[in-house]
Coordinates of C-alpha atoms and ligand atoms in Angstrom, one line a residue:
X247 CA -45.6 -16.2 91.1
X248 CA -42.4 -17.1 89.9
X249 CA -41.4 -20.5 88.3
X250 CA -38.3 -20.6 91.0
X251 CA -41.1 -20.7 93.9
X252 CA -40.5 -23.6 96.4
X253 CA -37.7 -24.8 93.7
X254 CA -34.5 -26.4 95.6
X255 CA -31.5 -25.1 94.3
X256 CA -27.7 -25.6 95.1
X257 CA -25.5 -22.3 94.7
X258 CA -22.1 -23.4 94.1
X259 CA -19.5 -20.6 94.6
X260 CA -15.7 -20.9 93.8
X261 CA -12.5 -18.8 94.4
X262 CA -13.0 -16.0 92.2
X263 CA -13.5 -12.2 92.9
X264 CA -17.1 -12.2 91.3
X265 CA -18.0 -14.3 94.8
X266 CA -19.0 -10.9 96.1
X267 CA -21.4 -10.9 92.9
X268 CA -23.1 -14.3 94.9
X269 CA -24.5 -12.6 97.4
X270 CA -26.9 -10.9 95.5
X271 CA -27.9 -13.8 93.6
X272 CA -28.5 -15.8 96.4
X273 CA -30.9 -12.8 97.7
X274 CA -32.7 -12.8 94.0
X275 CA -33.6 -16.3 94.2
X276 CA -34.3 -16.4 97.8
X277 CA -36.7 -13.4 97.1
X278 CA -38.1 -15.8 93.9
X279 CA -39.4 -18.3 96.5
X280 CA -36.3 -20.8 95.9
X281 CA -34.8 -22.9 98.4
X282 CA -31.1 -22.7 98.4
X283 CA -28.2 -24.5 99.9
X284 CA -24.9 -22.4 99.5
X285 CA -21.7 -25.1 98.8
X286 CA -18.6 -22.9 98.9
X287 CA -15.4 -24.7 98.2
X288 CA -12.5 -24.0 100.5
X289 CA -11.2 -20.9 98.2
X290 CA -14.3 -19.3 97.5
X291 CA -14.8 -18.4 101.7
X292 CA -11.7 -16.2 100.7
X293 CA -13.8 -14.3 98.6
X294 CA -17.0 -13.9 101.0
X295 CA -17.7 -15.1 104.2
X296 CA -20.2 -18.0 104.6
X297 CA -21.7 -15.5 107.4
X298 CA -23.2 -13.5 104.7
X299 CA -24.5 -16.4 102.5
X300 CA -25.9 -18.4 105.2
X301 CA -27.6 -14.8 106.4
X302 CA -29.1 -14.7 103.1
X303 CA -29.7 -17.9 102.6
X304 CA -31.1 -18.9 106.2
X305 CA -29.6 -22.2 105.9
X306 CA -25.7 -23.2 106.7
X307 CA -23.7 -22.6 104.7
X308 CA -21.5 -26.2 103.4
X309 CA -18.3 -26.5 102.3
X310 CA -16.2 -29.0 104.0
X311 CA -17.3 -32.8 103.7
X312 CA -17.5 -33.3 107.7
X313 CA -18.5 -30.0 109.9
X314 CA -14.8 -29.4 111.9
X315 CA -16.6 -29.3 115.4
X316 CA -19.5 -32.0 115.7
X317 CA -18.2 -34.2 112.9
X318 CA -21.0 -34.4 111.2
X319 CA -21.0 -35.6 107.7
X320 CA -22.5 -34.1 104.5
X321 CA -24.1 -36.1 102.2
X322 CA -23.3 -35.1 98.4
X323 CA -25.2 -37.9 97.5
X324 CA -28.2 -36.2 99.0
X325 CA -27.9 -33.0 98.1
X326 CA -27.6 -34.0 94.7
X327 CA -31.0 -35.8 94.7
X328 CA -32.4 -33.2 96.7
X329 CA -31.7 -30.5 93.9
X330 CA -34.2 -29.1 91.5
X331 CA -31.4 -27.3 89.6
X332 CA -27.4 -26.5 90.7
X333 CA -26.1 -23.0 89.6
X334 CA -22.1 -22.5 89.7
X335 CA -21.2 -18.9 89.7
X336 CA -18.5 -17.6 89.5
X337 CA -16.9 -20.8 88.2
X338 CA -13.3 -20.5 88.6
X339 CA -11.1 -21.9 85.3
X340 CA -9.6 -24.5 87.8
X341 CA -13.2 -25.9 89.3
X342 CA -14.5 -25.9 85.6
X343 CA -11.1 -28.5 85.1
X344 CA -12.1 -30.1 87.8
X345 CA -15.8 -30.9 86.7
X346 CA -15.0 -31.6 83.3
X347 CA -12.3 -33.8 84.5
X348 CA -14.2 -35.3 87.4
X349 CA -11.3 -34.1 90.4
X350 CA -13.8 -34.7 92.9
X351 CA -11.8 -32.9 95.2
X352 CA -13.9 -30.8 97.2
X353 CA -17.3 -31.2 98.8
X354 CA -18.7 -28.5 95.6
X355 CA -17.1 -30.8 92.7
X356 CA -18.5 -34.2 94.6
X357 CA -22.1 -32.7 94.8
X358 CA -21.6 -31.4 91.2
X359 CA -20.9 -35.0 89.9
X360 CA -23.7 -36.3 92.5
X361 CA -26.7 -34.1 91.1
X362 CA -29.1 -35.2 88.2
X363 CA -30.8 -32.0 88.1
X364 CA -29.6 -29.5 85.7
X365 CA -26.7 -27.5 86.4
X366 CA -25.9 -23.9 85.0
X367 CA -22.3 -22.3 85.0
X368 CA -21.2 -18.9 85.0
X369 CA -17.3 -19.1 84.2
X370 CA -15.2 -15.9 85.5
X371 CA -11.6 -14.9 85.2
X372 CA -9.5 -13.1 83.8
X373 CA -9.7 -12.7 79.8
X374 CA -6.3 -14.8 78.9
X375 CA -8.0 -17.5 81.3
X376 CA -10.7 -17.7 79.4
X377 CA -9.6 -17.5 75.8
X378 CA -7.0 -20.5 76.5
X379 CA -7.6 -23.8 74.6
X380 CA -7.7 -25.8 77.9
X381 CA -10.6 -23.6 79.6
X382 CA -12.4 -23.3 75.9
X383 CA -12.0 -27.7 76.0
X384 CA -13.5 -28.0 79.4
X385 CA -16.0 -25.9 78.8
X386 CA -16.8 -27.9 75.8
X387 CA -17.1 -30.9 77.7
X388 CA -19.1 -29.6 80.2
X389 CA -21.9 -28.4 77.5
X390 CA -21.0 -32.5 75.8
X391 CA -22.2 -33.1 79.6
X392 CA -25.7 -31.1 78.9
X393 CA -24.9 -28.6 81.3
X394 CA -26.0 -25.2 80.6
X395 CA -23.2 -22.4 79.9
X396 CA -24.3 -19.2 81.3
X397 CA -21.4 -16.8 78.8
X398 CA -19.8 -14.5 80.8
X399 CA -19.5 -10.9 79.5
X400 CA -17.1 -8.3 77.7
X401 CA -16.0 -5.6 80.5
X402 CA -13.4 -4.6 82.6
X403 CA -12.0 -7.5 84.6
X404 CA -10.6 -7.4 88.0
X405 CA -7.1 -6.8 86.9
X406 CA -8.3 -3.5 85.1
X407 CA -7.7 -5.4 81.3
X408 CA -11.2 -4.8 79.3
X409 CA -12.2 -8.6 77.3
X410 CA -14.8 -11.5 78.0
X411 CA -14.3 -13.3 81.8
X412 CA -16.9 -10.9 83.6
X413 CA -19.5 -13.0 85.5
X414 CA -22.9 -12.3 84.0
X415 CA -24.5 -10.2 86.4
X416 CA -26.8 -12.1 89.1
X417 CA -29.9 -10.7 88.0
X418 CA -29.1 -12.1 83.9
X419 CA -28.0 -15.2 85.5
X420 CA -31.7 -15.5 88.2
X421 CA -33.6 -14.9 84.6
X422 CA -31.8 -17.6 83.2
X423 CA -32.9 -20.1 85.9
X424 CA -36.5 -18.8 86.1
X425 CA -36.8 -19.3 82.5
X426 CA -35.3 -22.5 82.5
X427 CA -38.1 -23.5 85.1
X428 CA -41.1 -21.0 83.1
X429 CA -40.4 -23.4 79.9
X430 CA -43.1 -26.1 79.6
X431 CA -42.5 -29.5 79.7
X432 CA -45.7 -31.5 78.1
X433 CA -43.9 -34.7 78.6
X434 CA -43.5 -34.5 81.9
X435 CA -45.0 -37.7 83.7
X436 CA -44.3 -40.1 80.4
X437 CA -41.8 -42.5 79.6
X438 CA -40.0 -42.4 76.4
X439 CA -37.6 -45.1 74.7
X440 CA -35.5 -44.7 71.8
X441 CA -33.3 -47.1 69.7
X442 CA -30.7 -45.5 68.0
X443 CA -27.2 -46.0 66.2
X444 CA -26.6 -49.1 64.1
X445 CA -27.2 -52.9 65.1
X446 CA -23.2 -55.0 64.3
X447 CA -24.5 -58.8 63.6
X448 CA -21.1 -60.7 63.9
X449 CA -19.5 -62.8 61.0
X450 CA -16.9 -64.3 63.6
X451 CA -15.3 -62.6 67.0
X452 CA -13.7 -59.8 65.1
X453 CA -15.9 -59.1 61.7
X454 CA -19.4 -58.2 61.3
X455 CA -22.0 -57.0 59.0
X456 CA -23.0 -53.5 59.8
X457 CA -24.1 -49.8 58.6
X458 CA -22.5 -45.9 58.7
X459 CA -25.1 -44.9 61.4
X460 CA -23.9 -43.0 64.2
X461 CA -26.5 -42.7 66.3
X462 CA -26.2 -39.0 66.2
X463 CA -30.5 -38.4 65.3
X464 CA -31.1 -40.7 67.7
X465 CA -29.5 -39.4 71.0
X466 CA -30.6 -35.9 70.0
X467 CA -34.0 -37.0 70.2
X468 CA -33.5 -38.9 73.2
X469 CA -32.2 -35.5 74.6
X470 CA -35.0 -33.3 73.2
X471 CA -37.7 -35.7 74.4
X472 CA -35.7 -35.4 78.2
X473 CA -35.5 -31.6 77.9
X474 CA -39.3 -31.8 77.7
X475 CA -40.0 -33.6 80.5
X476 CA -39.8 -37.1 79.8
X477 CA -38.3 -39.9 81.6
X478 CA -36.0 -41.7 78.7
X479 CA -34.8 -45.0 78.0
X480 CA -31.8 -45.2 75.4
X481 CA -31.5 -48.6 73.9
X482 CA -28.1 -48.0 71.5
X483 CA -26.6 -49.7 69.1
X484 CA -22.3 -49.5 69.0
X485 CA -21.7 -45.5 69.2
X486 CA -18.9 -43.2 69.3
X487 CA -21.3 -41.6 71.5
X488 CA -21.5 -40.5 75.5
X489 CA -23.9 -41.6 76.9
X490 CA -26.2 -38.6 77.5
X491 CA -26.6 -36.8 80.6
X492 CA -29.9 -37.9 82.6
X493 CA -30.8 -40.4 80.6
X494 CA -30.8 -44.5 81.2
X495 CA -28.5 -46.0 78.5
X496 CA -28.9 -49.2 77.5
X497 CA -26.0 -50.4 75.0
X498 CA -26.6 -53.7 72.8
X499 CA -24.6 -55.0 69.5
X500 CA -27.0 -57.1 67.6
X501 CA -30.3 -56.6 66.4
X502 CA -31.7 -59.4 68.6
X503 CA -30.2 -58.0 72.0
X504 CA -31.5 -54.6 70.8
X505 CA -35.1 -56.6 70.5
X506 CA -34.8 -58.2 74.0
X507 CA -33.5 -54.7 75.2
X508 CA -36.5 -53.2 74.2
X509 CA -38.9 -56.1 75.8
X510 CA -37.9 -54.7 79.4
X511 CA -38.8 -51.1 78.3
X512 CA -41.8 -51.3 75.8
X513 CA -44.5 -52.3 77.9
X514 CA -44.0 -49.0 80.5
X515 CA -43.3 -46.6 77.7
X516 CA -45.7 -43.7 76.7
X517 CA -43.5 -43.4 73.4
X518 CA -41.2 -45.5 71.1
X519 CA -39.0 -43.7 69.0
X520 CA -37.5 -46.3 66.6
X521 CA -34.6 -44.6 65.1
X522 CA -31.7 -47.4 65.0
X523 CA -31.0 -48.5 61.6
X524 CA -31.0 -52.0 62.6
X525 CA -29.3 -54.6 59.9
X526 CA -31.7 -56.5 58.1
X527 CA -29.9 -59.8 58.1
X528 CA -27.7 -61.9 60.1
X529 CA -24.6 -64.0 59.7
X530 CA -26.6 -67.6 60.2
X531 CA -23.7 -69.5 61.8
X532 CA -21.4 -67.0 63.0
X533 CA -18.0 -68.8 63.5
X534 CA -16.7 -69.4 66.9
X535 CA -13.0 -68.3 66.2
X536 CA -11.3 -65.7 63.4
X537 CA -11.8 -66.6 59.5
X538 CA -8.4 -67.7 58.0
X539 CA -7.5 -66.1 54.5
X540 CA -7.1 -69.1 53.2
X541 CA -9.1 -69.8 50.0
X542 CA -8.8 -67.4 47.0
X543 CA -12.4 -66.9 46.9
X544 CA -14.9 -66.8 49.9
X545 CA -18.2 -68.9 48.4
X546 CA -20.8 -67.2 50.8
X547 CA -22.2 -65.9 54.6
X548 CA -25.4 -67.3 54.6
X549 CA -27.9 -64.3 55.9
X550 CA -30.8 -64.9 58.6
X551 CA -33.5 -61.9 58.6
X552 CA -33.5 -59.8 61.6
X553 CA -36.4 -59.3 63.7
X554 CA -38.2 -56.3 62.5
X555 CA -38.0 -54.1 66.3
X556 CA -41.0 -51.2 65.2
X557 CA -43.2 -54.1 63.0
X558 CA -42.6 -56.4 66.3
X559 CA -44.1 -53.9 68.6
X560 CA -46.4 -52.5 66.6
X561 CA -48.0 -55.7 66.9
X562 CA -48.3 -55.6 70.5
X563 CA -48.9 -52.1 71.1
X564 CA -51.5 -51.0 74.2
X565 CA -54.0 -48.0 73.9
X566 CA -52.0 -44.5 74.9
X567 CA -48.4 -45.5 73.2
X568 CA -47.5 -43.0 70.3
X569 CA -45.3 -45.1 68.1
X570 CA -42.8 -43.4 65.7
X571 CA -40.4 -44.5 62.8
X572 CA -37.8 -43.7 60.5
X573 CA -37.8 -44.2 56.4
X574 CA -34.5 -43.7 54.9
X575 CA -34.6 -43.8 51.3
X576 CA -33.2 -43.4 48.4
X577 CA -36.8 -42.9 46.0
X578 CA -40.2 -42.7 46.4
X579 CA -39.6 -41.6 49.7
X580 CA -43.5 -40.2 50.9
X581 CA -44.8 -43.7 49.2
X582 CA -42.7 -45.2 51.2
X583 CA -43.1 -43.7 54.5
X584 CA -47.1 -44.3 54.3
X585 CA -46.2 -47.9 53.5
X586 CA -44.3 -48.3 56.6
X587 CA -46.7 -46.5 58.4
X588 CA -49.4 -49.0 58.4
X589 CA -46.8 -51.9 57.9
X590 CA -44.9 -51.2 61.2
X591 CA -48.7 -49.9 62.7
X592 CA -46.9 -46.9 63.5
X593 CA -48.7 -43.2 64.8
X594 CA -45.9 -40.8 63.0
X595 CA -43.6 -41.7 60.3
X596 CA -40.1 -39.3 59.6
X597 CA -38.9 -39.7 56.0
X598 CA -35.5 -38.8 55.5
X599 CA -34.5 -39.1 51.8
X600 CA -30.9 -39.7 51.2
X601 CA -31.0 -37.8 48.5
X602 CA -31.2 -34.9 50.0
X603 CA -27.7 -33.0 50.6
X604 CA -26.8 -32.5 54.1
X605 CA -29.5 -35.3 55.2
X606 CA -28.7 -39.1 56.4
X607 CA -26.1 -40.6 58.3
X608 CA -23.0 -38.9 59.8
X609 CA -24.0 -35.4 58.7
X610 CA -25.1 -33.4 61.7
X611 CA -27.7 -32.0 59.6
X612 CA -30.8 -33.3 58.6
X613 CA -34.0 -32.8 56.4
X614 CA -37.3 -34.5 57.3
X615 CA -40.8 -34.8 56.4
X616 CA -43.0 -35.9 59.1
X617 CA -46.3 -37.9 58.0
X618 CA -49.2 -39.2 60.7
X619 CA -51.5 -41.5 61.3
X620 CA -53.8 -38.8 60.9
X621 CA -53.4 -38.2 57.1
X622 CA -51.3 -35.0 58.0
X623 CA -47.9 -34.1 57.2
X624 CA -45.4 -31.5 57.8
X625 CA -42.3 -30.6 55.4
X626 CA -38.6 -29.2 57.5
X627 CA -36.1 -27.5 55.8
X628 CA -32.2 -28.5 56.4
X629 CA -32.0 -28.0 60.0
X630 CA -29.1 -29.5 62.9
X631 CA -29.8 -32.7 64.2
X632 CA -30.7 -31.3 67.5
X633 CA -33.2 -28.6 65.9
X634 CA -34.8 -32.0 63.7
X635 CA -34.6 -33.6 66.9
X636 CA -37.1 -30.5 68.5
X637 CA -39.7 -30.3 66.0
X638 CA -39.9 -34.3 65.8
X639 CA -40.7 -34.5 69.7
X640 CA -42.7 -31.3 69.7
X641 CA -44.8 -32.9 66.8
X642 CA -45.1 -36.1 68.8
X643 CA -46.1 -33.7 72.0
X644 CA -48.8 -32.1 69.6
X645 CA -49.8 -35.4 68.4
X646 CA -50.7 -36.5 71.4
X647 CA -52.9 -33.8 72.3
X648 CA -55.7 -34.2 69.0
Ligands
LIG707 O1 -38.0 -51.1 57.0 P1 -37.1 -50.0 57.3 O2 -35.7 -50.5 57.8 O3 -36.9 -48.9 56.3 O4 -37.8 -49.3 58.5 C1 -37.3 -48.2 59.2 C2 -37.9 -48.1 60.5 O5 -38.1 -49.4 61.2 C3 -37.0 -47.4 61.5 O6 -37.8 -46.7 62.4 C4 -36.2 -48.5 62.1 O7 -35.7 -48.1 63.4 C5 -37.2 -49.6 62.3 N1 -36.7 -50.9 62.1 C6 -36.6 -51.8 63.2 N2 -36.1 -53.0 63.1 C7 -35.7 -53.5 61.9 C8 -35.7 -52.7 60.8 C9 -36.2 -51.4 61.0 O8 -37.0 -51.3 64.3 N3 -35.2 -54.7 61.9

């Protein structure tokens, strides 16, 4: 059977001559076992007549936010929630501006910013279209927005110049989907919660003590953990960061709101992920208004120690949680890592050692050793954050199954 059976899927189509292309996509995954509701925005019915696609698809076909005659309103708001998955092809340069940019225009673009399933587009125009720096920028936004970029391929184009616009043909693009839907997802059912990014613990309204983490490890693990299945909590220091697509994003500044953060989430979870570097101490009196430069020399802050977040859970942790840290350090680095293991009561321990080139904060590389609970441990070479980010949550998905 395939893994598109009984899936619900929006087919978005835009004005573009690949349209015609749609039609046999929507008879692939109707053949598959999917659901699908056709949204065509007003230009795209140039292209092919919503006769054909609601033939094919059995359903009406929707493109205008009331229908003319009975004035009967469609809800975008539903169809997104009712989607397993939302495929855009061909996407048009100007509807991929439009969803990058959010010009909720048209029924299609307000459904697209609607859905929380996953969405897959398959640009098409002509080759100078595509090569521009605007369409190359939305695009980039679009894959900042997790959506999934189905390339579109070298050929002969519709105004008989050979280069990269073609759609990808329907039965590439209905293989993409049904492997998208194939790939497992042990998480699925559990709640995850990650801290990540640094904790700012204020010396007066417009200084603070802080650190150079960007939060970079941390959302990609919060995405990797979503990708396989898990519902995830993102409890973030100040980043430069998006919040990512799909997943509940908590923001806090200071170690102690990241602590109380983490109180309404800990209990629920299936799996902390304690990646925030979180300042050890605090300013104890931070002042009320700005710090005149007035004296030559400034005597002293006096420092408060933070609440240790992983140690304070650890403490209170409930049969079935898988519990995992972070070491970053400078030497002695798997000495280390076992000590914070037990100290924090932790099930799986990442040592990242500074030392390493390409590893630590603001690189988008890293290099990690994993050590458990277990007495096992795993070495990584240098890897991207979002590759580190896969084999830390497919550990913890192993993990859970000895
Ligand atoms: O003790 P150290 O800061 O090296 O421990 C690192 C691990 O403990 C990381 O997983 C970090 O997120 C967590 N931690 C914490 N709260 C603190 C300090 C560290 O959750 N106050």
């Amino acid at each position: 059977m395939s893994a598109l059976a009984g899936k619900h899927i929006i087919l978005g189509i835009t004005g573009g001559i690949a349209a015609y292309k749609s039609a046999v996509l929507l008879r692939l995954l109707i053949k598959a076992g999917a659901e699908v509701q056709v949204v065509i925005t007003p230009n795209g019915k140039q292209f092919i007549t919503p006769v054909t696609l609601s033939a094919l698809s059995g359903k009406p076909v929707i493109s205008e936010f009331f229908t003319a005659n009975t004035g009967e309103w469609h809800s975008h708001v539903d169809l997104g929630l009712w989607a397993d998955a939302m495929v855009i092809a061909p996407a048009t340069a100007s509807s991929i501006g439009k969803m990058a940019n959010g010009v909720a225009d048209n029924m299609l673009i307000t459904t697209y910013l609607s859905s929380k399933c996953p969405v897959f587009v398959a640009p098409a125009m002509d080759l100078d279209m595509m090569a521009h720096p605007s369409t190359t920028r939305n695009l980039e936004l679009l894959r900042s927005y997790d959506n999934h970029i189905i390339e579109p391929a070298e050929g002969e184009l519709a105004s008989h110049l050979v280069g990269k616009g073609r759609m990808e043909e329907p039965e590439k693009i209905a293989e993409v989907l049904e492997a998208y839907f194939a790939c497992p997802q042990p998480l699925k059912g559990l709640k995850a919660m990650v801290t990540a990014g640094p904790t700012y613990e204020r010396i007066d309204p417009v200084r603070f003590i802080g650190n150079f983490s960007t939060g970079k490890m941390g959302y990609a693990i919060a995405e990797s953990l979503r990708r396989q299945g898990a519902d995830v909590v993102l409890v973030s220091g100040p980043t430069a960061l998006p919040d990512p697509a799909g997943i509940r994003t908590v923001r806090v500044e200071s170690a102690c709101q990241m602590l109380e953060a983490c109180r309404n989430e800990f209990d629920s979870s299936d799996i902390a992920v304690w990646t925030a570097a979180v300042a050890d101490y605090a300013p104890a009196h931070p002042a009320d208004s700005k710090i005149k430069r007035e004296k030559a020399q400034f005597d002293s802050i006096d420092l408060v120690m933070n609440p240790d977040i992983a140690a304070t859970f650890g403490k209170c942790r409930r049969d079935g949680q898988t519990l995992v840290g972070f070491a970053l350090e400078t030497d002695h680095g798997p000495e280390n890592a076992a000590r914070k293991l037990k100290a924090k009561n932790l099930d799986i321990v990442v040592l990242n050692s500074l030392s390493d080139p390409g590893a630590g904060f603001g690189t988008d590389t890293n290099k990690i050793t994993i050590f458990d609970h277990l007495g096992h441990s795993a070495v990584f070479g240098l890897k991207s954050k979002a590759e580190v980010a896969d084999d830390i949550v497919n550990y913890i998905a192993e993990y859970r199954n000895k």
